[in-house]
Every structure is written in C-alpha cells, then in structure tokens.
Short mmCIF file of C-alpha atoms in Angstrom, two decimals:
data_model
loop_
_atom_site.label_atom_id
_atom_site.label_comp_id
_atom_site.label_asym_id
_atom_site.label_seq_id
_atom_site.Cartn_x
_atom_site.Cartn_y
_atom_site.Cartn_z
CA UNK A 605 61.52 23.65 149.47
CA UNK A 606 61.76 19.85 149.38
CA UNK A 607 61.61 17.63 152.45
CA UNK A 608 65.26 16.77 151.98
CA UNK A 609 66.19 20.45 151.96
CA UNK A 610 64.22 20.91 155.17
CA UNK A 611 66.02 17.97 156.76
CA UNK A 612 69.37 19.42 155.69
CA UNK A 613 68.60 22.82 157.20
CA UNK A 614 67.39 21.26 160.45
CA UNK A 615 70.58 19.25 160.66
CA UNK A 616 72.72 22.32 159.95
CA UNK A 617 71.09 24.32 162.76
CA UNK A 618 70.76 21.44 165.22
CA UNK A 619 66.96 21.35 165.14
CA UNK A 620 65.77 17.97 166.39
CA UNK A 621 62.51 16.23 167.34
CA UNK A 622 60.60 17.85 164.48
CA UNK A 623 57.93 16.82 162.02
CA UNK A 624 57.21 18.28 158.60
CA UNK A 625 53.69 19.45 157.79
CA UNK A 626 52.06 19.25 154.32
CA UNK A 627 52.58 23.01 153.80
CA UNK A 628 56.33 22.69 154.38
CA UNK A 629 56.25 24.14 157.89
CA UNK A 630 57.68 22.22 160.82
CA UNK A 631 56.54 21.43 164.34
CA UNK A 632 59.28 21.11 166.94
CA UNK A 633 58.96 19.28 170.24
CA UNK A 634 61.55 21.19 172.21
CA UNK A 635 63.65 24.36 171.96
CA UNK A 636 64.81 26.14 168.79
CA UNK A 637 67.99 28.23 169.05
CA UNK A 638 68.95 30.32 166.03
CA UNK A 639 71.09 33.05 167.56
CA UNK A 640 74.28 34.64 166.18
CA UNK A 641 73.58 33.29 162.68
CA UNK A 642 73.51 36.58 160.78
CA UNK A 643 70.01 35.88 159.40
CA UNK A 644 67.97 38.61 157.77
CA UNK A 645 65.13 36.10 157.46
CA UNK A 646 64.45 32.80 159.21
CA UNK A 647 65.65 29.80 157.14
CA UNK A 648 62.53 27.70 157.72
CA UNK A 649 58.79 28.06 158.15
CA UNK A 650 57.79 27.04 161.67
CA UNK A 651 54.31 26.14 162.85
CA UNK A 652 54.38 25.00 166.49
CA UNK A 653 57.32 24.93 168.91
CA UNK A 654 56.63 23.40 172.31
CA UNK A 655 59.60 25.04 174.06
CA UNK A 656 61.47 28.33 173.64
CA UNK A 657 62.07 29.95 170.26
CA UNK A 658 65.27 32.02 170.26
CA UNK A 659 66.27 34.02 167.18
CA UNK A 660 67.93 36.98 168.85
CA UNK A 661 71.24 38.59 167.91
CA UNK A 662 70.86 38.22 164.17
CA UNK A 663 70.07 40.79 161.48
CA UNK A 664 66.41 39.97 161.09
CA UNK A 665 64.33 42.53 159.23
CA UNK A 666 61.21 40.34 159.30
CA UNK A 667 59.69 37.67 161.52
CA UNK A 668 58.26 35.82 158.55
CA UNK A 669 58.50 32.10 159.21
CA UNK A 670 58.13 32.39 162.98
CA UNK A 671 56.00 29.75 164.73
CA UNK A 672 52.28 30.37 165.13
CA UNK A 673 52.52 28.93 168.62
CA UNK A 674 55.44 28.95 171.10
CA UNK A 675 55.01 27.09 174.37
CA UNK A 676 58.00 28.72 176.11
CA UNK A 677 59.42 32.20 175.57
CA UNK A 678 59.92 33.97 172.24
CA UNK A 679 63.10 36.04 171.86
CA UNK A 680 63.67 38.17 168.74
CA UNK A 681 65.72 40.84 170.50
CA UNK A 682 68.86 42.47 169.12
CA UNK A 683 67.84 42.47 165.47
CA UNK A 684 66.81 45.08 162.88
CA UNK A 685 63.03 44.77 163.19
CA UNK A 686 60.79 47.81 162.64
CA UNK A 687 57.53 46.00 163.51
CA UNK A 688 56.42 42.62 164.83
CA UNK A 689 54.49 41.33 161.83
CA UNK A 690 54.93 37.57 161.60
CA UNK A 691 55.09 37.08 165.38
CA UNK A 692 53.54 33.98 166.93
CA UNK A 693 49.81 34.26 167.61
CA UNK A 694 50.38 32.79 171.05
CA UNK A 695 53.42 32.77 173.35
CA UNK A 696 53.19 30.75 176.55
CA UNK A 697 55.82 32.69 178.48
CA UNK A 698 57.80 35.93 177.92
CA UNK A 699 58.07 37.88 174.67
CA UNK A 700 61.42 39.66 174.11
CA UNK A 701 61.89 42.22 171.33
CA UNK A 702 64.33 44.64 172.97
CA UNK A 703 67.15 46.39 171.11
CA UNK A 704 65.54 46.49 167.68
CA UNK A 705 64.38 49.42 165.55
CA UNK A 706 60.71 49.06 166.40
CA UNK A 707 58.49 52.01 165.56
CA UNK A 708 55.32 49.92 165.79
CA UNK A 709 54.09 46.85 167.67
CA UNK A 710 51.88 45.90 164.73
CA UNK A 711 51.67 42.14 164.42
CA UNK A 712 52.43 41.45 168.08
CA UNK A 713 51.15 38.20 169.60
CA UNK A 714 47.49 38.08 170.58
CA UNK A 715 48.29 36.20 173.79
CA UNK A 716 51.43 36.44 175.94
CA UNK A 717 51.44 34.30 179.06
CA UNK A 718 54.48 36.01 180.57
CA UNK A 719 56.03 39.47 180.32
CA UNK A 720 56.69 41.80 177.41
CA UNK A 721 60.14 43.35 177.00
CA UNK A 722 60.45 46.05 174.34
CA UNK A 723 63.04 48.32 175.94
CA UNK A 724 65.43 50.40 173.83
CA UNK A 725 63.44 50.79 170.62
CA UNK A 726 61.80 53.72 168.82
CA UNK A 727 58.21 53.18 169.99
CA UNK A 728 55.91 56.16 170.50
CA UNK A 729 52.92 54.07 171.65
CA UNK A 730 52.19 50.63 173.11
CA UNK A 731 49.30 50.01 170.73
CA UNK A 732 49.38 46.44 169.51
CA UNK A 733 50.26 44.49 172.65
CA UNK A 734 47.65 42.30 174.41
CA UNK A 735 45.29 43.92 176.91
CA UNK A 736 46.53 41.53 179.60
CA UNK A 737 50.07 40.39 180.35
CA UNK A 738 51.06 37.49 182.57
CA UNK A 739 54.14 39.20 183.97
CA UNK A 740 56.37 42.31 183.73
CA UNK A 741 56.02 45.08 181.14
CA UNK A 742 59.37 46.70 180.37
CA UNK A 743 59.29 49.48 177.80
CA UNK A 744 61.99 51.80 179.15
CA UNK A 745 64.11 53.88 176.80
CA UNK A 746 61.63 54.44 173.98
CA UNK A 747 59.83 57.51 172.63
CA UNK A 748 56.46 56.76 174.20
CA UNK A 749 54.39 59.94 174.56
CA UNK A 750 50.91 58.50 175.19
CA UNK A 751 49.30 55.78 177.27
CA UNK A 752 46.99 54.85 174.41
CA UNK A 753 47.06 51.10 173.92
CA UNK A 754 48.36 50.47 177.43
CA UNK A 755 47.36 47.04 178.85
CA UNK A 756 44.51 46.99 181.33
CA UNK A 757 46.26 44.39 183.47
CA UNK A 758 49.92 43.59 184.06
CA UNK A 759 50.63 40.71 186.45
CA UNK A 760 54.09 41.92 187.29
CA UNK A 761 56.29 45.02 187.33
CA UNK A 762 55.98 48.09 185.13
CA UNK A 763 59.04 49.94 183.81
CA UNK A 764 58.31 53.16 181.89
CA UNK A 765 61.37 55.20 182.80
CA UNK A 766 63.16 57.16 180.06
CA UNK A 767 60.06 57.88 177.98
CA UNK A 768 58.79 61.41 177.16
CA UNK A 769 55.19 60.67 178.16
CA UNK A 770 53.12 63.83 178.15
CA UNK A 771 49.65 62.79 176.94
CA UNK A 772 47.50 61.35 179.72
CA UNK A 773 44.68 59.24 178.30
CA UNK A 774 41.63 58.07 180.21
CA UNK A 775 42.25 54.48 181.24
CA UNK A 776 42.60 52.28 184.28
CA UNK A 777 45.42 49.77 184.56
CA UNK A 778 46.09 47.30 187.34
CA UNK A 779 49.74 46.51 188.06
CA UNK A 780 50.52 43.57 190.36
CA UNK A 781 54.07 44.63 191.09
CA UNK A 782 56.59 47.46 191.34
CA UNK A 783 56.19 50.60 189.24
CA UNK A 784 59.14 52.57 187.90
CA UNK A 785 58.12 55.54 185.76
CA UNK A 786 60.98 57.89 186.59
CA UNK A 787 60.37 61.61 186.22
CA UNK A 788 57.59 61.43 183.66
CA UNK A 789 55.03 64.20 183.51
CA UNK A 790 52.28 62.04 184.99
CA UNK A 791 54.19 60.80 188.05
CA UNK A 792 51.91 62.72 190.41
CA UNK A 793 48.68 61.08 189.21
CA UNK A 794 49.44 57.58 190.48
CA UNK A 795 46.77 56.67 192.99
CA UNK A 796 45.89 53.84 195.38
CA UNK A 797 49.25 52.12 195.67
CA UNK A 798 49.70 49.27 198.14
CA UNK A 799 52.03 46.29 198.53
CA UNK A 800 49.59 43.70 197.21
CA UNK A 801 48.11 45.41 194.19
CA UNK A 802 48.92 48.76 192.57
CA UNK A 803 46.35 50.63 190.56
CA UNK A 804 47.35 53.44 188.23
CA UNK A 805 44.49 55.80 187.58
CA UNK A 806 45.14 57.91 184.50
CA UNK A 807 42.45 60.54 184.07
CA UNK A 808 42.45 63.16 181.35
CA UNK A 809 43.01 66.64 182.71
CA UNK A 810 44.89 65.76 185.89
#
C-alpha cells in the first residue's frame, strides 16, 4: 500500500493526527473509531494508538492490523471473532470482546490496565487472559466449565453467572470487588469474604 493510499483511507475514515511508519503501519495520537463499517478485516495496519481503539459492530473475522499498543480502551465487541489473535500486546484501559463467537482467548493482550469483558461468547476456559487485571472481569453467559487459566488478581468485580462451571481447580484468586457467580456448582466454596477485599479459595475436592 502506498503512502497516498494510506492517506486516502485515513481521510475516508476520519483518522487524524497520524504518522506513517516505514513498514506502512500508522501511529495515531488520539482516538480511532471504525464502528458500523461492515469490515471483515481492518483497512489499515496500526502500530500505536494513544487513545481508544474502537472497531466494534462490524463483521470482523480477524484482528489482523490492530495496534500493538492502545493507550485507552480496546473494543472489538459485536463481531464474528473466534479468537483474539492479532490483539494489541498492551491495552492501557478496558478490553471489550463481548458478543463475538469466541471459543478461545488465544492471542489476548499480555497486559490490560483495566477490565476484561468477554460476556456472551462460546468460551469454555479463561486461558489466555493476563494473570492480573486492573478492573472488572465479566465473562457471564459463556460455556466455562473450569477455572483453569483464571487470573490470580482482579482489581474490580467478578461476574461468572450463567456458566456451567463444574471443575474446581486448585488456585487462589483475589477479587477487589463484588462477586456474582449465580448458582454455579462451586458457590459454597467461597471463603473469607469482606467489604474491602474478597478472596476466592478454590481447592480441589471441596
């Protein structure tokens, strides 16, 4: 893709305050909004975006071309994604991937400064998300059956309701917020809850 073609695409989708890198990727100082465009694939290759990156409500089947770094939140919800390959390596705030067709979190960001929202997908495990989250974890309405891959620390609320969890793995997770697990099979093993910090103790055999 030539520089002129990149300029034309940026103009078409109202992308401003950008610079073009030698590899044809672009850095954007600000927010990128690419929603309701009908994309199956992003039209450009992004490198760094200082603000939010919003590509929800399209028909994306891949995240190829996504920025490597997003300073704000990253929203790829309401698409046709089956995994998160191509996600940014680092997201400064929340990561939204709800209402897709996710069966795997493979390729998820290595660092998420805010919360992770993957509700209403086809996930059977949380394997692939970072071990620590800066805010809420919302994974309600999936097919999660095991706690394998569950973060060790969530600085926010936990929503696990509407998941058929039946396998209790040995792990300790600290939740700094409200817990909503509904009528899952391990509801009775939550221990040591208080208003300041909630600890879920999952022990095999309980």
